[in-house]
Coordinates of C-alpha atoms in Angstrom, one line a residue:
X151 CA -16.2 20.4 -6.8
X152 CA -13.0 22.5 -6.5
X153 CA -10.2 21.8 -8.4
X154 CA -8.1 21.3 -5.2
X155 CA -10.4 18.3 -4.6
X156 CA -10.2 17.0 -8.1
X157 CA -6.4 16.9 -7.6
X158 CA -6.7 15.2 -4.4
X159 CA -8.7 12.5 -5.9
X160 CA -6.3 12.1 -8.9
X161 CA -3.2 11.9 -6.5
X162 CA -5.2 9.2 -4.4
X163 CA -5.5 7.2 -7.7
X164 CA -2.0 7.4 -8.8
X165 CA -0.9 6.5 -5.1
X166 CA -3.1 3.2 -5.7
X167 CA -1.6 2.6 -9.2
X168 CA 1.9 3.2 -7.8
X169 CA 1.0 0.5 -4.7
X170 CA -0.8 -2.0 -6.7
X171 CA 1.0 -2.1 -10.1
X172 CA 4.6 -1.7 -11.6
X173 CA 3.2 1.1 -14.1
X174 CA 5.4 4.3 -13.4
X175 CA 3.0 7.1 -12.4
X176 CA 5.1 8.7 -9.7
X177 CA 6.1 11.6 -12.0
X178 CA 2.6 12.6 -12.7
X179 CA 1.9 13.2 -9.0
X180 CA 1.8 17.0 -8.5
X181 CA 1.8 16.4 -4.6
X182 CA 5.4 15.0 -3.9
X183 CA 4.7 14.0 -0.1
X184 CA 5.1 10.6 1.0
X185 CA 2.3 8.5 -0.5
X186 CA -0.7 7.9 2.0
X187 CA -2.1 4.5 1.3
X188 CA -4.5 4.7 3.9
X189 CA -6.0 7.8 2.3
X190 CA -5.7 6.5 -1.0
X191 CA -7.5 2.8 -0.6
X192 CA -10.8 3.9 -1.7
X193 CA -9.2 4.2 -5.1
X194 CA -8.2 0.5 -4.9
X195 CA -11.0 -1.0 -7.1
X196 CA -10.6 1.7 -9.7
X197 CA -7.1 0.2 -10.2
X198 CA -8.6 -3.2 -10.6
X199 CA -11.1 -2.3 -13.1
X200 CA -8.2 -0.6 -14.9
X201 CA -6.0 -3.9 -14.9
X202 CA -9.2 -6.0 -15.5
X203 CA -9.9 -3.8 -18.6
X204 CA -6.5 -4.5 -20.1
X205 CA -6.7 -8.1 -19.3
X206 CA -9.9 -9.0 -21.0
X207 CA -9.1 -6.4 -23.8
X208 CA -5.9 -8.1 -24.7
X209 CA -7.7 -11.5 -24.3
X210 CA -10.6 -10.6 -26.7
X211 CA -7.9 -9.2 -29.3
X212 CA -6.1 -12.4 -29.6
X213 CA -9.1 -14.3 -29.7
X214 CA -10.5 -12.0 -32.5
X215 CA -7.2 -12.9 -34.1
X216 CA -7.7 -16.5 -34.5
X217 CA -6.2 -18.0 -31.2
X218 CA -8.4 -20.5 -29.0
X219 CA -9.7 -19.1 -25.6
X220 CA -7.5 -20.7 -23.4
X221 CA -4.4 -19.4 -25.2
X222 CA -5.8 -15.8 -25.6
X223 CA -7.0 -15.9 -21.9
X224 CA -3.4 -17.2 -20.9
X225 CA -1.9 -14.3 -22.7
X226 CA -4.3 -11.6 -21.0
X227 CA -3.7 -13.1 -17.6
X228 CA 0.3 -12.8 -18.3
X229 CA -0.2 -9.3 -19.3
X230 CA -2.1 -8.5 -16.2
X231 CA 0.8 -10.4 -14.0
X232 CA 3.5 -8.1 -15.7
X233 CA 1.4 -4.9 -14.8
X234 CA 0.6 -6.1 -11.2
X235 CA 4.2 -7.7 -10.4
X236 CA 2.6 -10.7 -9.2
X237 CA 2.1 -8.9 -5.9
X238 CA -1.0 -10.8 -4.9
X239 CA 0.1 -14.1 -6.1
X240 CA 3.0 -14.0 -3.5
X241 CA 0.6 -13.3 -0.7
X242 CA -1.7 -16.3 -2.0
X243 CA 1.3 -18.5 -2.1
X244 CA 2.4 -17.6 1.5
X245 CA -1.1 -17.7 3.0
X246 CA -1.6 -21.4 1.5
X247 CA 1.7 -22.6 3.1
X248 CA 0.4 -21.1 6.4
X249 CA -3.1 -22.3 6.5
X250 CA -2.5 -26.0 5.1
X251 CA -0.1 -26.9 8.0
X252 CA -0.9 -28.0 11.5
X253 CA 1.4 -25.7 13.3
X254 CA 0.8 -23.2 16.0
X255 CA 0.6 -19.4 15.6
X256 CA 4.4 -18.6 16.4
X257 CA 5.6 -21.2 13.8
X258 CA 3.1 -19.8 11.1
X259 CA 4.1 -16.4 11.9
X260 CA 7.9 -17.5 11.3
X261 CA 6.7 -19.2 7.7
X262 CA 5.1 -15.7 7.0
X263 CA 8.3 -13.6 7.8
X264 CA 10.6 -15.9 5.8
X265 CA 8.4 -15.5 2.4
X266 CA 9.6 -18.7 0.8
X267 CA 7.7 -20.4 -1.8
X268 CA 7.2 -24.0 -0.7
X269 CA 4.9 -27.0 -1.9
X270 CA 1.5 -25.9 -1.0
X271 CA 2.1 -22.5 -2.1
X272 CA 3.5 -23.6 -5.7
X273 CA 0.5 -26.2 -6.2
X274 CA -1.9 -23.4 -5.2
X275 CA -0.7 -21.0 -7.5
X276 CA -0.7 -23.7 -10.5
X277 CA -4.2 -24.4 -9.5
X278 CA -5.5 -21.0 -9.3
X279 CA -3.6 -19.9 -12.7
X280 CA -5.3 -23.1 -14.7
X281 CA -8.5 -22.2 -12.9
X282 CA -8.5 -18.5 -13.8
X283 CA -7.6 -19.2 -17.4
X284 CA -10.6 -21.5 -17.9
X285 CA -12.9 -19.3 -16.2
X286 CA -12.0 -16.2 -18.3
X287 CA -11.9 -18.0 -21.3
X288 CA -15.4 -19.5 -20.8
X289 CA -16.7 -16.1 -20.7
X290 CA -15.4 -15.1 -23.8
X291 CA -18.7 -15.9 -25.4
X292 CA -20.8 -14.1 -23.2
X293 CA -22.2 -10.6 -24.2
X294 CA -21.0 -9.2 -21.3
X295 CA -17.7 -10.6 -20.6
X296 CA -15.9 -7.3 -20.4
X297 CA -18.0 -5.9 -17.6
X298 CA -17.7 -9.3 -15.9
X299 CA -13.9 -9.5 -16.1
X300 CA -13.5 -5.5 -14.9
X301 CA -16.2 -6.3 -12.1
X302 CA -14.3 -9.5 -10.7
X303 CA -10.8 -7.5 -10.8
X304 CA -12.3 -4.5 -9.3
X305 CA -14.5 -6.1 -6.3
X306 CA -11.4 -8.5 -5.8
X307 CA -9.5 -5.1 -4.7
X308 CA -12.3 -4.0 -2.6
X309 CA -11.9 -7.3 -0.3
X310 CA -8.4 -5.9 0.8
X311 CA -10.2 -2.5 2.1
X312 CA -12.9 -4.5 3.7
X313 CA -10.5 -7.0 5.4
X314 CA -8.4 -4.3 6.6
X315 CA -11.2 -2.4 8.0
X316 CA -12.6 -5.4 10.3
X317 CA -9.4 -7.2 11.1
X318 CA -6.4 -6.6 13.3
X319 CA -2.8 -6.7 12.4
X320 CA -0.9 -10.2 13.3
X321 CA 0.8 -10.2 16.5
X322 CA 4.4 -9.8 14.6
X323 CA 6.5 -6.8 14.8
X324 CA 7.6 -7.6 11.2
X325 CA 4.8 -7.7 9.4
X326 CA 3.5 -4.3 10.1
X327 CA 0.6 -3.7 7.2
X328 CA 1.1 -1.4 4.7
X329 CA -2.0 0.7 5.4
X330 CA -4.2 1.5 8.1
X331 CA -8.0 1.0 8.5
X332 CA -10.4 2.9 6.1
X333 CA -13.1 5.1 7.5
X334 CA -16.8 4.0 6.9
X335 CA -17.3 6.2 4.1
X336 CA -14.0 4.9 2.2
X337 CA -15.5 1.3 2.7
X338 CA -18.8 2.2 1.2
X339 CA -16.9 4.0 -1.5
X340 CA -14.9 1.1 -2.3
X341 CA -17.7 -1.2 -2.6
X342 CA -19.6 1.0 -4.9
X343 CA -16.9 1.6 -7.3
X344 CA -15.9 -1.9 -7.4
X345 CA -19.7 -3.0 -8.2
X346 CA -20.7 -0.3 -10.4
X347 CA -19.2 -2.0 -13.5
X348 CA -21.9 -4.9 -12.8
X349 CA -24.7 -2.4 -12.7
X350 CA -25.6 -2.5 -16.5
X351 CA -25.7 -6.4 -16.4
X352 CA -28.1 -6.8 -13.5
X353 CA -28.8 -5.0 -10.1
X354 CA -29.3 -8.3 -8.4
X355 CA -26.0 -9.6 -9.7
X356 CA -24.4 -6.3 -7.8
X357 CA -26.0 -7.4 -4.4
X358 CA -24.8 -11.2 -5.0
X359 CA -21.5 -10.1 -6.1
X360 CA -20.7 -7.7 -3.1
X361 CA -22.3 -10.2 -0.6
X362 CA -20.0 -12.9 -1.9
X363 CA -17.2 -10.7 -1.4
X364 CA -18.0 -9.8 2.2
X365 CA -18.4 -13.4 3.0
X366 CA -15.0 -14.2 1.5
X367 CA -13.7 -11.4 3.6
X368 CA -15.1 -12.6 6.8
X369 CA -14.0 -16.0 6.2
X370 CA -10.5 -15.0 5.7
X371 CA -10.7 -12.9 8.7
X372 CA -11.5 -15.9 10.9
X373 CA -9.0 -18.1 9.3
X374 CA -6.4 -15.5 9.6
X375 CA -7.3 -14.8 13.5
X376 CA -7.0 -18.4 14.2
X377 CA -3.8 -19.5 12.5
X378 CA -1.6 -16.0 12.8
X379 CA -3.6 -14.0 15.3
X380 CA -4.9 -11.4 12.6
X381 CA -4.1 -10.2 9.1
X382 CA -0.8 -9.9 7.3
X383 CA 0.3 -8.0 3.9
X384 CA 0.1 -11.8 2.7
X385 CA -3.6 -12.3 3.7
X386 CA -4.6 -9.1 2.1
X387 CA -3.0 -9.9 -1.0
X388 CA -4.5 -13.5 -1.2
X389 CA -7.8 -11.7 -0.3
X390 CA -7.7 -10.2 -3.8
X391 CA -7.0 -13.1 -5.7
X392 CA -9.7 -15.4 -3.8
X393 CA -12.3 -12.7 -4.3
X394 CA -11.3 -12.5 -7.9
X395 CA -11.6 -16.2 -8.5
X396 CA -14.7 -16.6 -6.4
X397 CA -16.7 -13.9 -8.6
X398 CA -15.4 -15.3 -11.8
X399 CA -16.6 -19.0 -10.9
X400 CA -20.1 -17.3 -10.0
X401 CA -20.2 -15.4 -13.1
X402 CA -19.5 -18.7 -15.1
X403 CA -22.4 -20.5 -13.2
X404 CA -24.7 -17.5 -14.1
X405 CA -23.5 -16.6 -17.5
X406 CA -21.0 -19.0 -19.3
X407 CA -23.5 -22.3 -18.8
X408 CA -26.4 -20.4 -20.8
X409 CA -24.2 -19.0 -23.6

């Protein structure tokens, strides 16, 4: 692999970090052309893995200092939110407000455009946060808790790549998607980079987790098509959190009960 190829890989990773997190890495880019998210989206799972590692590292650190699992998980999750800037949470709240109302597509698109936090979105975020705290705290006693949390965060970002690949944008001029469809090789690479963290645990777990993410993605695609005629940036962001929480639930069912 040539030095130029390594530079391009590094630049894609930095662009993904700039898009998905609040980490100030723009000054480290050698290539100062406008960031190309479409080209860089294969690296989304790597960013997820980094954030997941930080979350579980902080959680374990505070748990080791004597704090209980729930409190430690809360601190770790808040640290993750500060890194991410609640980017995906905003999308989940907006999507819940749209999908829980019996409105036509035009009205749903109008709600999406206004970007206001309403009742269902607020309740959904509260439920999501408490559920995530519970799920991560339950995994703290498992030998593979680091890999499980990192894998959940990584595959959660893979869901964005898959959903964008197999969906069309909602018919709304104001909700243009931030990146275009990935190539087939980018999708495959993002799946591999998202799932590889689970290989040391079990190869069957890799297959089950990837299949779960695919099913969730297809389900969201179907719902979004019915509600707003396609996907929006909010739906893409929500897919990350839904993917994460689904995987963490799966990992609890498979590992936490046995621990």
